[in-house]
Coordinates of C-alpha atoms in Angstrom, one line a residue:
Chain A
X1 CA -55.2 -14.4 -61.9
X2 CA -58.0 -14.6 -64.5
X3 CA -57.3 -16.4 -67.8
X4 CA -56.8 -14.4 -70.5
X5 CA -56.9 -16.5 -73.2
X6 CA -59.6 -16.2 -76.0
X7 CA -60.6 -17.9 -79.0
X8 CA -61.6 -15.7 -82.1
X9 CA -63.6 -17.4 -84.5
X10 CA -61.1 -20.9 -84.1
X11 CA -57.8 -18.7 -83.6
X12 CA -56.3 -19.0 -80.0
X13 CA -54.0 -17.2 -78.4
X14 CA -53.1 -16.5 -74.6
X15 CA -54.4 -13.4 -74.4
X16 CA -56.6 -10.7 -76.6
X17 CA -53.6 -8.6 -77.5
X18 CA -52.8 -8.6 -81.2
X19 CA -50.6 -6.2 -83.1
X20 CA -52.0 -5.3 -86.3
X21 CA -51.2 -5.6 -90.1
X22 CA -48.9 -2.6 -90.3
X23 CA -45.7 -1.6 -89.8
X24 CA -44.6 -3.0 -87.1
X25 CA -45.4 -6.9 -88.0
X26 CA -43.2 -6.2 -91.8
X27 CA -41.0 -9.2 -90.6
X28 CA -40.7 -12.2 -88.7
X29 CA -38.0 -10.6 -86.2
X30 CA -40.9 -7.9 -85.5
X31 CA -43.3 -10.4 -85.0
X32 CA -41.0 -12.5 -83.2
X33 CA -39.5 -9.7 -80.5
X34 CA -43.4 -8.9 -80.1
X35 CA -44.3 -12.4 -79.4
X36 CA -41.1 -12.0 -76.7
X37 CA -42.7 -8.9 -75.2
X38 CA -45.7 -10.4 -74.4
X39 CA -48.4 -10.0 -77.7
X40 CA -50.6 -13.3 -78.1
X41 CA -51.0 -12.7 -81.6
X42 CA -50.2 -10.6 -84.9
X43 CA -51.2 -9.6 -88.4
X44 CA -48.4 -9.7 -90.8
X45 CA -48.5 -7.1 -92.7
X46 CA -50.5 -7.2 -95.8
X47 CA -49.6 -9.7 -98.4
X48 CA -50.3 -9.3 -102.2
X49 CA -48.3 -8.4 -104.8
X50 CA -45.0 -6.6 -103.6
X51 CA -45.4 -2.8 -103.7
X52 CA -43.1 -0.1 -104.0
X53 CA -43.6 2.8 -101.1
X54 CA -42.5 6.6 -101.1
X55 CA -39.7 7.8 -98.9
X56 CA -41.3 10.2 -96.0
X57 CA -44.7 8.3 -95.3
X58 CA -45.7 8.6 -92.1
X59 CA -47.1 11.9 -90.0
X60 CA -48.6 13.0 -86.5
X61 CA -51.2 15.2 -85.3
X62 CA -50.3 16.6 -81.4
X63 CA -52.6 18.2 -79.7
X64 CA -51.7 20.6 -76.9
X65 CA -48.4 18.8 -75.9
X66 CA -49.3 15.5 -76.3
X67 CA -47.6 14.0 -79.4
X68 CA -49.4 11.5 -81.5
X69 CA -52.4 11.9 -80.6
X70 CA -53.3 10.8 -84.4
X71 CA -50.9 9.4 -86.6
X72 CA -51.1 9.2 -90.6
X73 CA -49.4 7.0 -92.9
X74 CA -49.0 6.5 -96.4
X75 CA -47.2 3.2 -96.5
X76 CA -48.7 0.3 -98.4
X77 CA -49.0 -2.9 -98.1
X78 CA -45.5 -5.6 -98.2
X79 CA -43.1 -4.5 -100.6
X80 CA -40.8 -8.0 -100.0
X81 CA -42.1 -11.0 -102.2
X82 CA -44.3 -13.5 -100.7
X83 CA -42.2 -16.2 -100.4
X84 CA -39.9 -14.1 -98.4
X85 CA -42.8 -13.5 -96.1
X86 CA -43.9 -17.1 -96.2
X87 CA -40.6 -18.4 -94.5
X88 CA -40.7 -16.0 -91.7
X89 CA -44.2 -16.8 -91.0
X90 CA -43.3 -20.5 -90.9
X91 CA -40.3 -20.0 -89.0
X92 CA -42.5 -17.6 -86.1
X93 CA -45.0 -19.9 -86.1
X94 CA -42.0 -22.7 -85.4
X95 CA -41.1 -21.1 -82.3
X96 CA -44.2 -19.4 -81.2
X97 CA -46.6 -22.4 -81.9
X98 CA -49.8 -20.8 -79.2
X99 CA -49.3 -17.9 -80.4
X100 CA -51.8 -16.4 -83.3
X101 CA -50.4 -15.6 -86.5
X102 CA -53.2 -14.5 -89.1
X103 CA -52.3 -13.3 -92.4
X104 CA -53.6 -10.5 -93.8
X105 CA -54.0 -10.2 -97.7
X106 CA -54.7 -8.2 -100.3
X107 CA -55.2 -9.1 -104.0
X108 CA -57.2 -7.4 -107.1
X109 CA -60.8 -8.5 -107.0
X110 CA -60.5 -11.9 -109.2
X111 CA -61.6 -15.5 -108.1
X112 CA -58.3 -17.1 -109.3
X113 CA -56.0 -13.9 -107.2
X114 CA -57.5 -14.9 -103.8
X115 CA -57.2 -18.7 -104.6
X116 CA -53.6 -18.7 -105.2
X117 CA -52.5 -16.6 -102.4
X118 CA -55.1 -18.3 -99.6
X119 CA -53.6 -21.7 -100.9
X120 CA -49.9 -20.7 -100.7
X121 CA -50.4 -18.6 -97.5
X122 CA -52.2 -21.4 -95.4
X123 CA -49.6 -24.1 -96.8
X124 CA -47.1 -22.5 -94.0
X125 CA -49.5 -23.1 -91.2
X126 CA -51.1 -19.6 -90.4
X127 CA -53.7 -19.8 -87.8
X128 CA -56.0 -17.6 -89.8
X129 CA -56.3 -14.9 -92.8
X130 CA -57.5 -11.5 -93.0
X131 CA -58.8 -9.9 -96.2
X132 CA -57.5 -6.2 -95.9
X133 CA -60.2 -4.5 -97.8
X134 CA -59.6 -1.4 -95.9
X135 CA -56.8 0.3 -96.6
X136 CA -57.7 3.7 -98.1
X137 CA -54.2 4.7 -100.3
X138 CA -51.9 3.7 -102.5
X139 CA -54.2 0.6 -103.2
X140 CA -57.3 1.6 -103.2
X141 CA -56.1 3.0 -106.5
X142 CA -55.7 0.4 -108.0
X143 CA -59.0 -1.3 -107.2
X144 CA -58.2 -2.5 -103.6
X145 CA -58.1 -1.9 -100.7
X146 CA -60.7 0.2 -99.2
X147 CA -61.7 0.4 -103.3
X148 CA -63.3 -3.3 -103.2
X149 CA -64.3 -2.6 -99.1
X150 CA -66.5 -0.1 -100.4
X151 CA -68.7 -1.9 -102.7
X152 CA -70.6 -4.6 -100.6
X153 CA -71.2 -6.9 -103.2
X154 CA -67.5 -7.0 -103.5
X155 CA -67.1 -7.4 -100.3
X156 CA -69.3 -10.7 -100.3
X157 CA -67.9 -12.2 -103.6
X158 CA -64.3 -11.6 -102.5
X159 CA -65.3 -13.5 -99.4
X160 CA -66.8 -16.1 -100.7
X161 CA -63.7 -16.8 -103.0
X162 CA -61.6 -16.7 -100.3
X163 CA -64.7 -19.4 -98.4
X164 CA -64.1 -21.7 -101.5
X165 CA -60.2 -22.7 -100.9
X166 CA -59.8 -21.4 -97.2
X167 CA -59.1 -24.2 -94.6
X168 CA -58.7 -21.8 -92.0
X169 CA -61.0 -18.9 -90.7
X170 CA -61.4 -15.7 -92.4
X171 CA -61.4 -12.7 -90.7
X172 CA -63.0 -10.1 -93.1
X173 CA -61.1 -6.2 -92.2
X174 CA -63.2 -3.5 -92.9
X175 CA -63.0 0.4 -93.7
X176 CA -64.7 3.0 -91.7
X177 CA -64.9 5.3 -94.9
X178 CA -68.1 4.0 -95.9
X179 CA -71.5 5.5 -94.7
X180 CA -72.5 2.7 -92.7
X181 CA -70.2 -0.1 -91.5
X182 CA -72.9 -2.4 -90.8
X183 CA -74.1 -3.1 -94.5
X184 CA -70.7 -3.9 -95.9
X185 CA -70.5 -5.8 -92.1
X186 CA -73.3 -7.7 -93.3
X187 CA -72.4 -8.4 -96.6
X188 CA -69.1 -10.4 -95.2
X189 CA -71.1 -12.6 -93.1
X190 CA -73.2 -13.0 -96.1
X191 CA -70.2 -13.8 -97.9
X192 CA -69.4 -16.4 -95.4
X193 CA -66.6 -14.9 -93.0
X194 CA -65.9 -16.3 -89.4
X195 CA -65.1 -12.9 -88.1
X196 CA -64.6 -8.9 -88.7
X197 CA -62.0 -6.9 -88.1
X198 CA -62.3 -2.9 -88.1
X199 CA -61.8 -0.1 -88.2
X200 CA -58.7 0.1 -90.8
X201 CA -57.6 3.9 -91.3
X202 CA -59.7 7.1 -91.9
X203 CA -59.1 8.7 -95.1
X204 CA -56.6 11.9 -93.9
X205 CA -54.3 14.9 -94.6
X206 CA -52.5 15.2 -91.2
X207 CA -51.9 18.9 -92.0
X208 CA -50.4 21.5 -94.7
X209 CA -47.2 23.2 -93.6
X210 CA -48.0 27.2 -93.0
X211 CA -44.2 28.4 -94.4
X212 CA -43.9 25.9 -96.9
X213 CA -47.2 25.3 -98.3
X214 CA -46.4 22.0 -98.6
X215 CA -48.3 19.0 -97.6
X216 CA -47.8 17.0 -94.2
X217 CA -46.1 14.9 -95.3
X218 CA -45.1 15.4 -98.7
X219 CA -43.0 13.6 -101.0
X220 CA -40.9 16.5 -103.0
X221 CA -43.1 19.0 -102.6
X222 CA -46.4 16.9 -103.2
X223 CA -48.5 15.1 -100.8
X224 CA -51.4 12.5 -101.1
X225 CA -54.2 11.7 -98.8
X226 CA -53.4 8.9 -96.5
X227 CA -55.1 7.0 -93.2
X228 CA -55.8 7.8 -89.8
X229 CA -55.2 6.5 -86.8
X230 CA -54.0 6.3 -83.3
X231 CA -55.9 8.0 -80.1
X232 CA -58.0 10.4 -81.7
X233 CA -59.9 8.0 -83.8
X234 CA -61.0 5.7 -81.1
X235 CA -64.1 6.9 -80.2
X236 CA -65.0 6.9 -84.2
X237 CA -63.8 3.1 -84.0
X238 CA -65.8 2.1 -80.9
X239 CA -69.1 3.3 -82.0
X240 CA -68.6 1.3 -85.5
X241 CA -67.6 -1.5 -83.3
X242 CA -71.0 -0.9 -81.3
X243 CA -72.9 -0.6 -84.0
X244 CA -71.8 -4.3 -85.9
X245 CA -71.7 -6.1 -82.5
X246 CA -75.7 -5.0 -81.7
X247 CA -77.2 -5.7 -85.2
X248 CA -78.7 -8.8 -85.5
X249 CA -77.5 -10.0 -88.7
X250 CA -73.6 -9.6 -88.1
X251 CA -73.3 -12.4 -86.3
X252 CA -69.5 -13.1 -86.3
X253 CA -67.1 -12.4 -83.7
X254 CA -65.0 -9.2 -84.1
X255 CA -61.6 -7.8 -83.3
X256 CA -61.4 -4.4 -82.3
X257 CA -59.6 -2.1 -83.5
X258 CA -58.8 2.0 -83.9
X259 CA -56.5 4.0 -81.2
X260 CA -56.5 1.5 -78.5
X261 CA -53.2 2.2 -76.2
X262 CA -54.1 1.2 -72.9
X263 CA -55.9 -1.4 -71.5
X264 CA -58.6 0.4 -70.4
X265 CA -59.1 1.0 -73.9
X266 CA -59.1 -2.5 -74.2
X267 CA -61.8 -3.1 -71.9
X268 CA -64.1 -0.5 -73.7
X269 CA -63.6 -2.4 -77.0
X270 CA -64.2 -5.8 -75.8
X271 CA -67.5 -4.5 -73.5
X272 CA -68.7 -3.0 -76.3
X273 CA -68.6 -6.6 -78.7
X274 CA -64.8 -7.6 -79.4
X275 CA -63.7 -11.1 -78.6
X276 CA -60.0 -9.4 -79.3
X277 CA -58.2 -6.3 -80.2
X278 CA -55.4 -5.1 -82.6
X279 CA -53.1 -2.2 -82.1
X280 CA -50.9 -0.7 -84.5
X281 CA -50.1 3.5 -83.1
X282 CA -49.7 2.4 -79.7
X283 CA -46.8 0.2 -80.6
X284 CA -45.7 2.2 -82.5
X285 CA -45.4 5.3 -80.2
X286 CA -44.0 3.6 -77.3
X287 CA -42.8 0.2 -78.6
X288 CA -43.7 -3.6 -78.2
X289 CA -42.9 -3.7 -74.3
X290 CA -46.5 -1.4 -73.4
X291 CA -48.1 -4.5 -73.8
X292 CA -46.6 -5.4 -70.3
X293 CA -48.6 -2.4 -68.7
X294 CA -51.6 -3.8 -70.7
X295 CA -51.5 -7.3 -69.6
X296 CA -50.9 -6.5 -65.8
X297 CA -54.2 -3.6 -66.0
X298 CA -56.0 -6.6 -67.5
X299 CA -55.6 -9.3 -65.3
X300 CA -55.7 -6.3 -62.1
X301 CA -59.1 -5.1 -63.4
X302 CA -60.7 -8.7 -63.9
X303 CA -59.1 -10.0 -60.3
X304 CA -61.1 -6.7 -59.1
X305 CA -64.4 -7.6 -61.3
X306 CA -63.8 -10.8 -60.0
X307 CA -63.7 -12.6 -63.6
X308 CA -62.4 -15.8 -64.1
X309 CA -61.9 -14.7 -68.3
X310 CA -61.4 -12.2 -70.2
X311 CA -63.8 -13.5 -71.8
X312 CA -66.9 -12.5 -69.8
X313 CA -66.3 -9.0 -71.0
X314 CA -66.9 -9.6 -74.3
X315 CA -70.2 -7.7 -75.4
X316 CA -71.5 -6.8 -71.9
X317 CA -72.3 -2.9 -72.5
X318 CA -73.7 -3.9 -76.2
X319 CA -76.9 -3.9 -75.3
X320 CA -76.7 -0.5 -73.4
X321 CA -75.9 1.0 -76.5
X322 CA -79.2 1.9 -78.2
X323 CA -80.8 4.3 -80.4
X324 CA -81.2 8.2 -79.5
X325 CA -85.3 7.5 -79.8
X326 CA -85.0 4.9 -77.1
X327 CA -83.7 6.7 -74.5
X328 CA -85.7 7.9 -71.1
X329 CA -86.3 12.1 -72.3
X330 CA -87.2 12.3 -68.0
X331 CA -83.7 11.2 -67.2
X332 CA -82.2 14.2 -65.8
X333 CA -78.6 15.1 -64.0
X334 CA -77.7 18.2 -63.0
X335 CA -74.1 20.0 -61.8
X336 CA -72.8 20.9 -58.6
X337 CA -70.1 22.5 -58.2
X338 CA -68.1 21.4 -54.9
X339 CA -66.1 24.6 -53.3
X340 CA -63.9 23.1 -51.6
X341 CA -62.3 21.5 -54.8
X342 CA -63.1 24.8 -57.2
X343 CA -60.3 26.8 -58.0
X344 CA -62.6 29.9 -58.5
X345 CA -60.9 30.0 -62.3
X346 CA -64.8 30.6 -63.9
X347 CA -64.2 28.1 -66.8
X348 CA -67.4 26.2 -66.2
X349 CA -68.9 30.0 -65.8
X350 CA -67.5 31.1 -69.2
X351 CA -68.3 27.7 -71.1
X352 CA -72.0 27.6 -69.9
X353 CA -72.5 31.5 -70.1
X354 CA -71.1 31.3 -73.9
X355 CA -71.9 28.3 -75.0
X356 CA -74.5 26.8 -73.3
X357 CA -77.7 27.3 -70.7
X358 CA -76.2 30.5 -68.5
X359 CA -77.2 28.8 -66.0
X360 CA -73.4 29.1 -63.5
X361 CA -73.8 32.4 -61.5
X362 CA -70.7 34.2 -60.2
X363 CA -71.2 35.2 -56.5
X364 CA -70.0 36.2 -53.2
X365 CA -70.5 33.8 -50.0
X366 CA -71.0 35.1 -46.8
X367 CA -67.5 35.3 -46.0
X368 CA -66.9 37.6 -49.1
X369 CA -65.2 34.5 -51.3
X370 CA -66.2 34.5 -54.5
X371 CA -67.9 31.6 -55.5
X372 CA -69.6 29.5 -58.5
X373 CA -73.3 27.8 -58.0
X374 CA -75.6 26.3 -60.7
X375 CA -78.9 27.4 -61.1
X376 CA -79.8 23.8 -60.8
X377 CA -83.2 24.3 -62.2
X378 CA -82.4 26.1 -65.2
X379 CA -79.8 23.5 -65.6
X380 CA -80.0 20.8 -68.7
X381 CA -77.4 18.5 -67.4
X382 CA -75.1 19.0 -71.0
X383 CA -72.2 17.9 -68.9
X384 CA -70.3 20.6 -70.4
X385 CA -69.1 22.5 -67.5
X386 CA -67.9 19.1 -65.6
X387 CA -65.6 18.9 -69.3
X388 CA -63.9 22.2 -69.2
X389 CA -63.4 22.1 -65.2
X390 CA -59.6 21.4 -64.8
X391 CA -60.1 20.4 -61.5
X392 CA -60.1 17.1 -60.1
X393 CA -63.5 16.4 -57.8
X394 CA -64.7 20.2 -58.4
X395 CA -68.2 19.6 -60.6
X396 CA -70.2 16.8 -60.3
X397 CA -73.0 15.4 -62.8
X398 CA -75.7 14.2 -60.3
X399 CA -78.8 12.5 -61.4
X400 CA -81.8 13.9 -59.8
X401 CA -85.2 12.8 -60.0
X402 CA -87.5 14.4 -62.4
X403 CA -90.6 13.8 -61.1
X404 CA -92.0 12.3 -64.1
X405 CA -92.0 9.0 -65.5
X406 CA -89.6 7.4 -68.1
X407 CA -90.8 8.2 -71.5
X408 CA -88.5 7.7 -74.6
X409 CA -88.9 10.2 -78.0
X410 CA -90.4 7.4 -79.8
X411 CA -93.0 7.1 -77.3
X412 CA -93.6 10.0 -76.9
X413 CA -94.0 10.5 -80.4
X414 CA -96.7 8.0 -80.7
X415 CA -98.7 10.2 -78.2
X416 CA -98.0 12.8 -80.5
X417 CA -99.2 11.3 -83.5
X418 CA -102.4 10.2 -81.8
X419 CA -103.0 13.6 -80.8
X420 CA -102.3 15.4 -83.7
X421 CA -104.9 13.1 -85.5
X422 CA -108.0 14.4 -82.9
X423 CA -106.2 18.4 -83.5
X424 CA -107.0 17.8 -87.1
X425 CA -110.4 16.0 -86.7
X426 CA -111.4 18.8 -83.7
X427 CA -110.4 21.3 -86.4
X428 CA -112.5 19.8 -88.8
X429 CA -115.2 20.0 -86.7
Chain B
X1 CA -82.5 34.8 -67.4
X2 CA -84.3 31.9 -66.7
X3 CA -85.6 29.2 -68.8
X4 CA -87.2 27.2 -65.5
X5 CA -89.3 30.2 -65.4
X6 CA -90.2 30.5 -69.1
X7 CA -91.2 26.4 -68.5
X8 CA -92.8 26.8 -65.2
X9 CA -95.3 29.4 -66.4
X10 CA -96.2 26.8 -69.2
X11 CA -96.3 23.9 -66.8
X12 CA -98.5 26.5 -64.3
X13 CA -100.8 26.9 -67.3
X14 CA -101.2 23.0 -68.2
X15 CA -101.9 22.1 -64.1
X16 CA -104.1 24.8 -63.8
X17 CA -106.2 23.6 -66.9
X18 CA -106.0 20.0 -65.9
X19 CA -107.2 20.5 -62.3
X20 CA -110.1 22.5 -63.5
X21 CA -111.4 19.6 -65.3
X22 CA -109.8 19.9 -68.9
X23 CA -108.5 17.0 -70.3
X24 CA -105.5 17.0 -73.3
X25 CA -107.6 16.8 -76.6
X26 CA -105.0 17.2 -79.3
X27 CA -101.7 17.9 -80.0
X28 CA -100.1 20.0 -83.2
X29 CA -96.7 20.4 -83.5
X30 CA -95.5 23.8 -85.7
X31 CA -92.2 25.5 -85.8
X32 CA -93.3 27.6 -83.8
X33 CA -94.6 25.8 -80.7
X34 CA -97.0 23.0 -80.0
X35 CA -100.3 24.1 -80.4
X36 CA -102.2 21.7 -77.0
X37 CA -106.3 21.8 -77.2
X38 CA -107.7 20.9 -73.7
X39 CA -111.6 20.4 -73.7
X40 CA -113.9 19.7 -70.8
X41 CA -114.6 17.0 -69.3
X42 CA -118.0 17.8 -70.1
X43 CA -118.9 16.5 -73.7
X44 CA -119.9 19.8 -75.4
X45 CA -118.6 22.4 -73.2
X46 CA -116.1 24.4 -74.2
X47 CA -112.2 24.4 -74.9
X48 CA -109.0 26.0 -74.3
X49 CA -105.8 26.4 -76.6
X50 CA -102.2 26.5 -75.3
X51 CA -99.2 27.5 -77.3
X52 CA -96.5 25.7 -75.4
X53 CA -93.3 27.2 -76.7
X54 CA -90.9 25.9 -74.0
X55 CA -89.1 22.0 -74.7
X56 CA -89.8 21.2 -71.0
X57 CA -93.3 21.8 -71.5
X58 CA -93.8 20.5 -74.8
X59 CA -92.3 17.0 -72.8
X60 CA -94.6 17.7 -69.5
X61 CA -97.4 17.5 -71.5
X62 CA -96.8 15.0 -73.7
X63 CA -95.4 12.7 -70.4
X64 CA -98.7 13.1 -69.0
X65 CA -100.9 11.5 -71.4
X66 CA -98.2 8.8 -71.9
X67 CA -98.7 7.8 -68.6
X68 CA -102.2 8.1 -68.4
X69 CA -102.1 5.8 -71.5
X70 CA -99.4 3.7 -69.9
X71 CA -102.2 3.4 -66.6
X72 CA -105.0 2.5 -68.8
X73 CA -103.7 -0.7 -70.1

């Protein structure tokens, strides 16, 4: 069995599965049955000044029968007073002692704020902190939140604040509503933190009741924009993920974060740069115990890998991520459609012949069965058909070989350019 | 319909010109095509114009003097 134990910037804990700041770590007996379950770590819930929420604050998207497949909330951060959460953080970290408990705060952008509540937070004995400058409601409104996240040189100062008193490392959570994560990324290591955490939520309306008119959800009739989260914005979450783990000046470890349920997802975030992961919807959705499923398809997928640690997954697709102009323009794959897995229901036909390259004919074998076959040359490999196909084995992508030589846009660009310059110059002439 | 026969014209074009002799002079890319001048190996002989409208040419083209660049150095 592989060890899964990791080590986040100086925070341990037996295995990469942290719960997020959010609902479900309000309280030390949350924490506490999570610990129970099987979760090496958690972030309580934001602290700050005690807030007071609305009644009706979450909301789901489903999607074709499956339910949550994004989840929106408009609940802030703690609304109990920090001293309350301050004994149930010593008490948890009593009994669980490996266990990580990071706090994760939230205070108006002033030196003096983040000293007082780093110094009375850490006196308890958290392992770590976690400056929430993410959240995108409620807060942000009043100057926090994803507010402050947005500005980098906010970002940096509140850092650094929190550098001058912290004793233990600083975990800096950022907000995926900004046009690019890595600068506000940047400006936290700048700022001096150990690690990053993202993505927090998405800015959202989860939908507008048809017969009422009214906002999903909506507090007496009104509504206000909340965050996103859950399954549907992993892939948004990964690529930000991606994106901080492969430039060269964010240089901290990060946890992942954004719509990761199962452990495959896990995998994926922690391939693609996370030393750990948090999960909030998943939990959520199914409760604290699906961290059992995750930590048995963990330690089954590295016994397969045949990884000693979790640990050598960390950042191992990083460098396969890359930009568009880098990639081989001769690379080519093609579909096939297998027959004897087609259920003749002419999706692929109907999605290529609409929407894409017409290049799936509609025929008749031999034996008078109607059948589907890709032009392969006329075929650009869009992987679209394979998407649609409902059925299992029935379309394959296959890479086939071009002929030509690997030649990326921005080389071939540089031809271009060299080109164009004798066009103008045999013009001339 | 048949955009592999749209390109292989093009491509039929470019090999044709190439194994007479031309070599790729110059390149101008418009919106409505790249505009490839192939001249003679011969200094002062003549030379030839392709409008390459198809993506796969545009790229055949382009491959080819990448890696007769790449083979150079």
């Amino acid at each position: 069995m592989a060890d899964l134990s990791i080590n986040l910037a100086g925070i341990k804990s037996p295995n990469p599965f942290w719960l997020a700041s959010a609902p479900p770590t309000n309280t030390g007996y949350q924490v506490q049955r999570a610990f129970e379950a099987g979760w090496g770590g958690a972030v309580w819930k934001t602290l700050g000044d005690p807030i007071i929420n609305t009644s009706s604050r979450f909301a789901a998207v489903n999607f074709n029968g499956q339910r949550v497949a994004g989840f929106n909330n408009i609940e802030l951060i703690t609304d109990r007073p920090l001293d309350v959460n301050l004994k149930e953080i010593y008490e948890t970290k009593k009994r669980f002692p490996n266990h990580a408990v990071v706090a994760s705060l939230m205070v108006e952008p002033k030196q003096e704020k983040w000293h007082e509540i780093v110094k009375r937070v850490e006196d308890v004995g958290v392992d770590g902190l976690e400056l929430n400058f993410g959240c995108p409601h409620g807060m942000a409104e009043r100057g926090m939140g994803a507010a402050s996240g947005q500005q980098p040189d906010l970002v940096e100062a509140q850092t650094y604040w929190v550098k001058e008193v912290a004793k233990t490392p600083v975990i800096v959570k950022l907000t995926p509503n900004i046009t690019d994560i890595t600068v506000t990324a940047r400006h936290a290591v700048k700022g001096g933190a150990d690690a990053i955490s993202l993505i927090n939520t998405i800015n959202s309306l989860a939908g507008v009741d048809i017969h009422t008119w009214n906002t999903v959800p909506h507090i007496g009739g009104k509504g206000a924009h909340g965050g996103y989260c859950g399954p549907a914005v992993k892939p948004i979450a990964l690529n930000m993920v991606a994106e901080c783990a492969r430039h060269p000046e964010v240089t901290v470890p990060i946890s992942g974060i954004g719509g990761i349920s199962t452990w495959q997802d896990v995998v994926e975030f922690m391939l693609m740069g996370s030393t750990a992961i948090q999960v909030c919807t998943a939990a959520m959705h199914h409760g604290f115990r699906i961290v059992e499923e995750m930590i048995d398809g963990l330690n089954n997928y590295l016994d397969e890998k045949g990884l000693a640690s979790v640990t050598e997954l960390t950042g191992k697709s990083v460098s396969k991520y890359s930009n568009w102009g880098d990639l081989n323009l001769n690379y080519k794959v093609v579909a096939r459609i297998n027959e004897e897995n087609c259920i003749n229901c002419n999706k692929c036909h109907i999605a290529c012949e609409d929407t894409s390259h017409q290049c799936i004919d509609m025929l008749t074998n031999a034996d008078g069965k109607a059948i589907l076959k890709v032009r392969e040359e006329d075929c650009v490999g869009c992987n679209l058909c394979s998407i649609v196909c409902p059925a299992e084995g029935a379309i394959d992508m296959v890479e086939i070989d071009s002929g030509l030589p690997p030649m990326t846009w921005n080389e071939r660009q540089q031809v271009v350019g060299g080109l164009s310059g004798a066009y103008s110059k045999a013009e001339v002439v | 319909m048949s955009a592999y026969d749209d390109f292989a014209k093009e491509k039929q074009d470019i090999d044709d010109l190439l194994a007479r002799g031309y070599t790729v002079a110059g390149m101008l890319e418009t919106l409505d095509g790249a505009k490839v001048k192939f001249d003679e190996a011969k200094p002062g002989s003549g030379s030839v114009e392709l409008l390459l409208l198809t993506a796969d040419a545009r790229k055949y083209v382009t491959t080819l003097v990448f890696a007769g660049l790449e083979k150079a150095q």
